[in-house]
mmCIF file of C-alpha atoms and ligand atoms in Angstrom:
data_model
loop_
_atom_site.group_PDB
_atom_site.id
_atom_site.type_symbol
_atom_site.label_atom_id
_atom_site.label_comp_id
_atom_site.label_asym_id
_atom_site.label_seq_id
_atom_site.Cartn_x
_atom_site.Cartn_y
_atom_site.Cartn_z
ATOM 1 C CA MET A 120 -170.892 102.675 -2.523
ATOM 2 C CA LYS A 121 -168.818 101.213 -5.269
ATOM 3 C CA ILE A 122 -167.533 97.655 -5.790
ATOM 4 C CA SER A 123 -164.614 97.277 -8.016
ATOM 5 C CA ASN A 124 -164.440 92.923 -7.457
ATOM 6 C CA TYR A 125 -166.214 90.765 -6.369
ATOM 7 C CA HIS A 126 -165.588 87.303 -4.607
ATOM 8 C CA LYS A 127 -167.688 84.419 -3.257
ATOM 9 C CA ALA A 128 -165.985 82.829 -0.592
ATOM 10 C CA ASN A 129 -165.774 79.034 -0.399
ATOM 11 C CA SER A 130 -164.617 78.930 2.908
ATOM 12 C CA LEU A 131 -164.163 80.742 6.097
ATOM 13 C CA GLN A 132 -160.229 80.685 5.621
ATOM 14 C CA ASP A 133 -160.786 81.805 1.770
ATOM 15 C CA ALA A 134 -162.708 84.659 3.093
ATOM 16 C CA TYR A 135 -160.567 85.561 5.588
ATOM 17 C CA GLU A 136 -157.604 85.715 3.222
ATOM 18 C CA VAL A 137 -158.891 87.705 0.180
ATOM 19 C CA LEU A 138 -160.436 90.092 3.301
ATOM 20 C CA THR A 139 -157.228 90.753 4.678
ATOM 21 C CA GLU A 140 -155.405 90.735 1.207
ATOM 22 C CA SER A 141 -155.740 94.803 1.626
ATOM 23 C CA ARG A 142 -157.731 97.150 3.733
ATOM 24 C CA ASN A 143 -160.178 98.074 0.847
ATOM 25 C CA HIS A 144 -161.442 94.417 0.671
ATOM 26 C CA ALA A 145 -164.811 94.601 2.715
ATOM 27 C CA ILE A 146 -167.285 91.378 3.862
ATOM 28 C CA ILE A 147 -170.165 91.669 2.034
ATOM 29 C CA ALA A 148 -173.340 90.009 3.563
ATOM 30 C CA GLY A 149 -177.104 91.659 3.550
ATOM 31 C CA GLY A 150 -175.158 94.767 1.854
ATOM 32 C CA GLY A 151 -178.335 96.335 3.306
ATOM 33 C CA TRP A 152 -176.229 98.453 5.434
ATOM 34 C CA LEU A 153 -172.824 99.179 3.071
ATOM 35 C CA LYS A 154 -175.213 99.792 0.053
ATOM 36 C CA LEU A 155 -176.051 102.994 1.959
ATOM 37 C CA SER A 156 -172.613 103.531 2.412
ATOM 38 C CA SER A 157 -170.020 106.405 0.248
ATOM 39 C CA ARG A 158 -167.346 103.720 0.338
ATOM 40 C CA THR A 159 -165.093 101.993 -2.719
ATOM 41 C CA VAL A 160 -164.968 98.809 -2.005
ATOM 42 C CA GLU A 161 -161.828 97.332 -4.067
ATOM 43 C CA LYS A 162 -163.223 93.681 -3.252
ATOM 44 C CA ALA A 163 -166.174 92.458 -2.011
ATOM 45 C CA VAL A 164 -165.913 89.455 -0.020
ATOM 46 C CA ASP A 165 -169.142 87.110 -0.118
ATOM 47 C CA LEU A 166 -170.127 84.733 2.354
ATOM 48 C CA SER A 167 -173.654 83.285 0.911
ATOM 49 C CA ASP A 168 -172.088 80.311 -0.375
ATOM 50 C CA LEU A 169 -171.096 79.349 3.231
ATOM 51 C CA PRO A 170 -173.012 77.343 6.024
ATOM 52 C CA LEU A 171 -173.721 80.405 8.426
ATOM 53 C CA ASP A 172 -177.477 80.843 8.330
ATOM 54 C CA TYR A 173 -178.543 78.745 11.205
ATOM 55 C CA VAL A 174 -180.228 78.923 14.532
ATOM 56 C CA ASN A 175 -178.572 75.881 16.606
ATOM 57 C CA GLU A 176 -179.142 74.551 19.730
ATOM 58 C CA THR A 177 -177.084 72.902 21.833
ATOM 59 C CA GLU A 178 -177.005 72.198 25.828
ATOM 60 C CA ASN A 179 -175.773 75.516 27.551
ATOM 61 C CA ALA A 180 -176.523 77.486 24.506
ATOM 62 C CA VAL A 181 -178.103 78.499 21.264
ATOM 63 C CA GLU A 182 -175.812 79.823 18.038
ATOM 64 C CA ILE A 183 -176.795 81.770 15.269
ATOM 65 C CA GLY A 184 -174.548 81.962 12.236
ATOM 66 C CA SER A 185 -173.296 85.365 11.295
ATOM 67 C CA MET A 186 -175.160 85.158 7.719
ATOM 68 C CA THR A 187 -178.908 84.618 9.390
ATOM 69 C CA PRO A 188 -180.878 87.232 8.235
ATOM 70 C CA LEU A 189 -183.017 89.220 11.059
ATOM 71 C CA GLN A 190 -186.569 87.539 10.086
ATOM 72 C CA LYS A 191 -185.090 83.949 10.815
ATOM 73 C CA ILE A 192 -184.220 85.113 13.897
ATOM 74 C CA VAL A 193 -187.725 86.560 14.804
ATOM 75 C CA GLU A 194 -189.415 83.255 13.863
ATOM 76 C CA SER A 195 -186.476 80.687 16.030
ATOM 77 C CA GLU A 196 -188.691 79.232 19.196
ATOM 78 C CA SER A 197 -185.107 78.852 20.215
ATOM 79 C CA VAL A 198 -183.864 82.445 20.459
ATOM 80 C CA LYS A 199 -187.510 83.030 21.904
ATOM 81 C CA SER A 200 -187.345 81.120 24.820
ATOM 82 C CA LEU A 201 -184.280 83.081 25.692
ATOM 83 C CA CYS A 202 -184.894 85.989 28.403
ATOM 84 C CA LYS A 203 -188.771 86.033 28.257
ATOM 85 C CA GLY A 204 -187.999 86.535 23.882
ATOM 86 C CA MET A 205 -185.964 89.703 24.166
ATOM 87 C CA LEU A 206 -183.884 89.898 21.630
ATOM 88 C CA THR A 207 -187.259 88.352 19.495
ATOM 89 C CA GLN A 208 -188.997 91.867 20.302
ATOM 90 C CA ALA A 209 -185.927 93.420 19.901
ATOM 91 C CA VAL A 210 -185.250 92.187 16.364
ATOM 92 C CA ALA A 211 -189.097 92.016 15.645
ATOM 93 C CA GLN A 212 -189.297 96.096 15.553
ATOM 94 C CA ILE A 213 -186.473 96.862 13.014
ATOM 95 C CA MET A 214 -188.673 97.604 9.845
ATOM 96 C CA GLY A 215 -190.274 95.084 7.674
ATOM 97 C CA VAL A 216 -190.340 91.376 6.631
ATOM 98 C CA SER A 217 -188.567 92.503 3.441
ATOM 99 C CA LEU A 218 -185.397 94.064 5.070
ATOM 100 C CA ARG A 219 -185.266 91.585 7.997
ATOM 101 C CA ASN A 220 -185.053 89.182 5.080
ATOM 102 C CA LEU A 221 -182.013 90.439 3.760
ATOM 103 C CA VAL A 222 -180.046 91.908 6.535
ATOM 104 C CA THR A 223 -177.878 89.572 8.476
ATOM 105 C CA ILE A 224 -177.082 89.319 11.976
ATOM 106 C CA GLY A 225 -173.079 89.023 11.371
ATOM 107 C CA GLY A 226 -173.643 92.773 9.475
ATOM 108 C CA SER A 227 -175.879 93.925 12.580
ATOM 109 C CA VAL A 228 -173.189 92.850 15.158
ATOM 110 C CA VAL A 229 -170.098 93.813 13.308
ATOM 111 C CA GLY A 230 -171.269 97.164 11.962
ATOM 112 C CA LYS A 231 -171.310 98.334 15.733
ATOM 113 C CA PHE A 232 -174.176 100.627 14.715
ATOM 114 C CA GLY A 233 -175.191 103.568 17.409
ATOM 115 C CA PHE A 234 -178.831 102.848 16.491
ATOM 116 C CA SER A 235 -178.442 99.108 16.818
ATOM 117 C CA ASP A 236 -181.423 97.696 18.425
ATOM 118 C CA VAL A 237 -179.391 94.236 18.201
ATOM 119 C CA LEU A 238 -176.482 95.091 20.189
ATOM 120 C CA THR A 239 -178.353 96.345 23.231
ATOM 121 C CA PRO A 240 -180.361 92.552 23.888
ATOM 122 C CA LEU A 241 -177.272 91.304 23.006
ATOM 123 C CA LEU A 242 -175.075 92.765 25.525
ATOM 124 C CA ALA A 243 -177.389 92.198 28.586
ATOM 125 C CA MET A 244 -178.127 88.330 27.143
ATOM 126 C CA GLU A 245 -174.263 88.460 27.695
ATOM 127 C CA ALA A 246 -173.677 87.183 23.934
ATOM 128 C CA LYS A 247 -169.804 85.445 22.891
ATOM 129 C CA LEU A 248 -168.556 85.955 19.432
ATOM 130 C CA VAL A 249 -166.620 83.424 17.264
ATOM 131 C CA PHE A 250 -164.694 84.560 15.079
ATOM 132 C CA TYR A 251 -162.530 82.939 12.198
ATOM 133 C CA LYS A 252 -158.966 84.436 13.752
ATOM 134 C CA GLN A 253 -159.551 86.225 17.212
ATOM 135 C CA GLY A 254 -162.078 82.825 18.220
ATOM 136 C CA GLU A 255 -164.444 83.311 20.878
ATOM 137 C CA ILE A 256 -164.683 86.706 22.789
ATOM 138 C CA THR A 257 -167.176 88.131 24.732
ATOM 139 C CA LEU A 258 -169.566 90.855 22.861
ATOM 140 C CA THR A 259 -168.256 93.410 25.875
ATOM 141 C CA GLU A 260 -164.880 92.723 24.764
ATOM 142 C CA PHE A 261 -165.575 92.819 20.776
ATOM 143 C CA MET A 262 -167.467 96.408 21.709
ATOM 144 C CA ALA A 263 -164.228 97.692 23.261
ATOM 145 C CA GLN A 264 -161.903 96.914 20.425
ATOM 146 C CA ARG A 265 -161.145 100.224 18.460
ATOM 147 C CA GLY A 266 -160.996 100.755 14.588
ATOM 148 C CA ARG A 267 -162.603 98.065 11.421
ATOM 149 C CA THR A 268 -162.601 94.570 12.463
ATOM 150 C CA ASP A 269 -160.039 92.762 10.070
ATOM 151 C CA ASP A 270 -161.767 89.283 10.874
ATOM 152 C CA VAL A 271 -164.805 87.181 9.458
ATOM 153 C CA LEU A 272 -167.704 86.342 12.357
ATOM 154 C CA GLU A 273 -168.718 83.288 12.397
ATOM 155 C CA LYS A 274 -171.766 83.044 14.774
ATOM 156 C CA ILE A 275 -173.053 84.353 18.109
ATOM 157 C CA VAL A 276 -173.227 82.469 21.162
ATOM 158 C CA LEU A 277 -176.347 83.027 23.384
ATOM 159 C CA PRO A 278 -175.660 81.435 26.487
ATOM 160 C CA LYS A 279 -179.171 79.303 28.146
ATOM 161 C CA THR A 280 -180.005 80.931 31.104
ATOM 162 C CA LYS A 281 -183.164 80.639 33.417
ATOM 163 C CA GLY A 282 -183.443 84.247 33.660
ATOM 164 C CA THR A 283 -185.976 86.724 32.305
ATOM 165 C CA GLY A 284 -185.233 90.028 30.269
ATOM 166 C CA TYR A 285 -187.073 93.649 29.126
ATOM 167 C CA PHE A 286 -186.604 95.323 25.885
ATOM 168 C CA LYS A 287 -187.888 98.617 25.530
ATOM 169 C CA LYS A 288 -187.223 100.412 22.046
ATOM 170 C CA VAL A 289 -188.417 104.429 21.551
ATOM 171 C CA ALA A 290 -189.226 105.801 18.447
ATOM 172 C CA LYS A 291 -191.514 108.655 16.984
ATOM 173 C CA THR A 292 -192.981 105.866 14.296
ATOM 174 C CA PRO A 293 -192.856 101.886 14.536
ATOM 175 C CA LEU A 294 -190.354 102.017 10.955
ATOM 176 C CA ASP A 295 -188.073 105.003 12.280
ATOM 177 C CA PHE A 296 -184.625 104.435 14.233
ATOM 178 C CA SER A 297 -184.214 104.579 17.882
ATOM 179 C CA ILE A 298 -184.568 107.984 19.916
ATOM 180 C CA LEU A 299 -183.433 105.091 22.529
ATOM 181 C CA ASN A 300 -183.653 101.757 23.514
ATOM 182 C CA LEU A 301 -182.842 99.974 26.530
ATOM 183 C CA ALA A 302 -182.652 96.520 28.406
ATOM 184 C CA VAL A 303 -182.654 94.509 31.107
ATOM 185 C CA ALA A 304 -181.987 90.796 31.983
ATOM 186 C CA VAL A 305 -181.447 89.068 35.087
ATOM 187 C CA SER A 306 -180.612 85.714 36.049
ATOM 188 C CA ASP A 307 -179.705 83.997 39.463
ATOM 189 C CA GLY A 308 -180.197 87.371 41.232
ATOM 190 C CA HIS A 309 -177.574 89.086 38.905
ATOM 191 C CA TYR A 310 -178.721 92.273 36.642
ATOM 192 C CA LYS A 311 -177.662 93.535 32.931
ATOM 193 C CA ILE A 312 -178.748 97.330 32.332
ATOM 194 C CA VAL A 313 -177.674 98.315 28.931
ATOM 195 C CA VAL A 314 -178.648 101.435 26.990
ATOM 196 C CA GLY A 315 -178.365 101.520 23.460
ATOM 197 C CA SER A 316 -178.959 104.250 20.826
ATOM 198 C CA ARG A 317 -178.023 107.478 23.120
ATOM 199 C CA PRO A 318 -176.996 108.305 20.265
ATOM 200 C CA SER A 319 -173.966 106.519 20.132
ATOM 201 C CA VAL A 320 -173.472 102.533 20.400
ATOM 202 C CA ALA A 321 -175.114 100.573 23.363
ATOM 203 C CA THR A 322 -173.488 100.628 26.877
ATOM 204 C CA LEU A 323 -173.230 98.282 29.995
ATOM 205 C CA CYS A 324 -174.689 100.579 32.767
ATOM 206 C CA GLU A 325 -171.700 99.387 35.039
ATOM 207 C CA GLU A 326 -172.550 102.020 38.310
ATOM 208 C CA ALA A 327 -176.294 101.205 38.038
ATOM 209 C CA MET A 328 -175.309 97.264 37.685
ATOM 210 C CA ASP A 329 -172.775 97.530 40.533
ATOM 211 C CA TYR A 330 -175.443 98.894 43.027
ATOM 212 C CA VAL A 331 -178.257 96.508 41.948
ATOM 213 C CA ASN A 332 -175.833 93.687 41.917
ATOM 214 C CA GLY A 333 -174.888 94.707 45.640
ATOM 215 C CA LYS A 334 -178.455 93.897 47.111
ATOM 216 C CA LYS A 335 -179.585 91.062 48.576
ATOM 217 C CA THR A 336 -183.094 92.022 47.435
ATOM 218 C CA LEU A 337 -184.283 95.142 45.339
ATOM 219 C CA SER A 338 -186.789 97.784 46.945
ATOM 220 C CA ASP A 339 -188.492 100.457 45.303
ATOM 221 C CA ASP A 340 -186.181 102.665 46.319
ATOM 222 C CA ASP A 341 -182.896 100.552 45.154
ATOM 223 C CA VAL A 342 -184.543 101.091 41.925
ATOM 224 C CA GLU A 343 -184.804 104.803 41.974
ATOM 225 C CA LYS A 344 -181.146 104.899 43.281
ATOM 226 C CA ALA A 345 -180.157 102.485 40.321
ATOM 227 C CA ALA A 346 -182.047 104.666 37.312
ATOM 228 C CA THR A 347 -180.414 108.007 38.636
ATOM 229 C CA LEU A 348 -177.145 106.317 38.409
ATOM 230 C CA VAL A 349 -177.844 104.979 34.977
ATOM 231 C CA CYS A 350 -178.805 108.803 33.971
ATOM 232 C CA GLU A 351 -175.898 110.302 35.959
ATOM 233 C CA ASN A 352 -172.950 107.688 34.678
ATOM 234 C CA VAL A 353 -173.978 107.156 30.800
ATOM 235 C CA LYS A 354 -173.042 109.373 28.106
ATOM 236 C CA PHE A 355 -176.192 110.777 26.741
ATOM 237 C CA GLY A 356 -176.085 112.991 23.871
ATOM 238 C CA GLN A 357 -178.556 114.847 21.241
ATOM 239 C CA ASN A 358 -178.934 114.586 17.278
ATOM 240 C CA PRO A 359 -182.045 115.444 15.190
ATOM 241 C CA ARG A 360 -183.828 112.603 16.916
ATOM 242 C CA ALA A 361 -184.062 113.848 20.104
ATOM 243 C CA SER A 362 -182.076 115.529 22.944
ATOM 244 C CA GLU A 363 -179.679 115.081 25.884
ATOM 245 C CA GLU A 364 -182.007 116.034 28.503
ATOM 246 C CA TYR A 365 -184.854 113.710 26.924
ATOM 247 C CA ARG A 366 -182.608 110.770 26.737
ATOM 248 C CA LYS A 367 -181.799 110.880 29.990
ATOM 249 C CA GLU A 368 -186.062 110.973 30.911
ATOM 250 C CA LEU A 369 -186.558 108.160 28.878
ATOM 251 C CA ALA A 370 -183.447 106.375 30.275
ATOM 252 C CA TYR A 371 -184.721 107.294 34.110
ATOM 253 C CA VAL A 372 -188.028 106.217 33.144
ATOM 254 C CA TYR A 373 -187.119 102.840 31.100
ATOM 255 C CA THR A 374 -184.402 101.676 33.248
ATOM 256 C CA LYS A 375 -186.919 101.645 36.619
ATOM 257 C CA ARG A 376 -189.686 99.939 34.759
ATOM 258 C CA GLY A 377 -187.333 97.478 33.328
ATOM 259 C CA LEU A 378 -185.721 96.438 36.568
ATOM 260 C CA LYS A 379 -189.323 96.255 38.044
ATOM 261 C CA GLU A 380 -190.260 94.065 35.314
ATOM 262 C CA VAL A 381 -187.684 91.731 35.724
ATOM 263 C CA ARG A 382 -187.297 91.762 39.290
ATOM 264 C CA ASP A 383 -190.902 90.514 40.080
ATOM 265 C CA CYS A 384 -190.686 88.061 37.322
ATOM 266 C CA GLU A 385 -187.704 86.183 39.141
ATOM 267 C CA SER A 386 -188.958 86.567 42.427
HETATM 268 C C1 FAD B 634 -183.044 100.932 6.022
HETATM 269 C C2 FAD B 634 -182.650 100.448 6.468
HETATM 270 C C3 FAD B 634 -182.893 100.417 8.097
HETATM 271 C C4 FAD B 634 -182.815 100.185 9.223
HETATM 272 N N1 FAD B 634 -183.149 100.120 10.329
HETATM 273 C C5 FAD B 634 -182.398 99.243 11.266
HETATM 274 C C6 FAD B 634 -183.598 99.717 13.026
HETATM 275 O O1 FAD B 634 -184.633 100.179 12.785
HETATM 276 N N2 FAD B 634 -182.701 99.261 13.663
HETATM 277 C C7 FAD B 634 -181.355 98.357 13.568
HETATM 278 O O2 FAD B 634 -181.416 97.997 14.671
HETATM 279 N N3 FAD B 634 -181.026 98.387 12.356
HETATM 280 C C8 FAD B 634 -181.523 98.691 11.667
HETATM 281 N N4 FAD B 634 -181.239 98.662 10.341
HETATM 282 C C9 FAD B 634 -179.795 97.984 10.150
HETATM 283 C C10 FAD B 634 -180.147 96.436 9.727
HETATM 284 O O3 FAD B 634 -180.293 96.249 10.831
HETATM 285 C C11 FAD B 634 -178.506 95.847 9.718
HETATM 286 O O4 FAD B 634 -177.979 95.795 10.841
HETATM 287 C C12 FAD B 634 -177.468 96.456 8.658
HETATM 288 O O5 FAD B 634 -178.146 95.955 7.259
HETATM 289 C C13 FAD B 634 -176.073 95.277 8.443
HETATM 290 O O6 FAD B 634 -176.747 94.423 7.873
HETATM 291 P P1 FAD B 634 -176.415 93.641 6.403
HETATM 292 O O7 FAD B 634 -176.738 92.412 6.818
HETATM 293 O O8 FAD B 634 -177.053 94.577 5.420
HETATM 294 O O9 FAD B 634 -174.429 93.876 6.566
HETATM 295 P P2 FAD B 634 -173.713 94.521 5.751
HETATM 296 O O10 FAD B 634 -174.282 95.924 4.884
HETATM 297 O O11 FAD B 634 -173.465 93.560 4.273
HETATM 298 O O12 FAD B 634 -172.244 94.908 6.736
HETATM 299 C C14 FAD B 634 -172.292 95.531 7.438
HETATM 300 C C15 FAD B 634 -170.687 95.582 7.901
HETATM 301 O O13 FAD B 634 -170.853 94.686 8.860
HETATM 302 C C16 FAD B 634 -169.856 93.677 7.937
HETATM 303 N N5 FAD B 634 -169.730 92.694 7.806
HETATM 304 C C17 FAD B 634 -171.094 91.381 7.494
HETATM 305 N N6 FAD B 634 -171.300 90.335 8.082
HETATM 306 C C18 FAD B 634 -169.734 90.093 8.296
HETATM 307 C C19 FAD B 634 -169.255 88.480 9.191
HETATM 308 N N7 FAD B 634 -169.503 87.983 9.581
HETATM 309 N N8 FAD B 634 -168.133 89.189 8.791
HETATM 310 C C20 FAD B 634 -167.497 90.763 9.451
HETATM 311 N N9 FAD B 634 -167.534 91.567 8.715
HETATM 312 C C21 FAD B 634 -168.726 91.554 8.482
HETATM 313 C C22 FAD B 634 -169.344 94.008 6.177
HETATM 314 O O14 FAD B 634 -168.132 94.371 6.237
HETATM 315 C C23 FAD B 634 -169.677 95.947 6.829
HETATM 316 O O15 FAD B 634 -168.731 96.605 7.315
HETATM 317 C C24 FAD B 634 -181.519 99.633 9.296
HETATM 318 C C25 FAD B 634 -180.988 98.988 7.746
HETATM 319 C C26 FAD B 634 -181.310 99.786 6.547
HETATM 320 C C27 FAD B 634 -180.645 99.278 5.324
#
């Protein structure tokens, strides 16, 4: 990456104004991923002087500032208390402490990376995003938006639910990108199933969710059927890490394990 000019924002408004002056301007957070790109950035807008590095609890939610490093999320008791620590588990498996001290939750969300181990649990936890201009939107709405984001992410809001969760990352080595990741969450009998690194970006498994959420209780046969629906309806692909068939097989096995674990935990 080549950066021609650099601007240290003194407010969210200032960051937004400088960002939207040109399509060649970009927000720089941890810089971990931007640094690896071949892009030329005419002006990098640095958010590091803004008070966006925090994990706060409100009555109904845990709020995470967009500039919060991933390691702070791993260490947060507030985050650990949500959905049986699903997000904590997912983030703790990303590289090592030194990288996690550098890279941010905001960059991890806005990047919409196909390999992301962050978006998968966040979708299952029904995360909301607060942008400077757009205001609050759901992560699902954000994922549906096409093209580059010309807005500044302020924070991620995680609703406090009494539910439980399951997260699985499958990778060749502990430091490698996911071959596949999968999250299942349940709250008040309402299930969410998300598959990521397929290898494309994380997605909700709508057909399987409709099926399990239409049941009063979930039998082992229902769990089998839901896992089959995931394989039949989610688009899997191949890349140098794994074939489409292997990913489907993993999704089948871990959907079953995840659903059984959260079902048994809730009851
Ligand atoms: C070597 C390496 C290995 C990795 N391995 C994994 C892995 O196994 N699993 C995984 O999930 N992730 C992995 N990651 C990705 C990492 O976890 C981060 O998601 C990534 O580095 C982006 O975070 P950042 O803070 O570095 O963002 P940056 O690189 O600074 O920015 C990323 C993008 O987000 C935009 N952006 C950042 N913050 C904001 C904001 N507040 N508002 C608007 N736009 C914003 C930037 O303009 C840019 O387009 C890896 C990264 C590296 C460098």
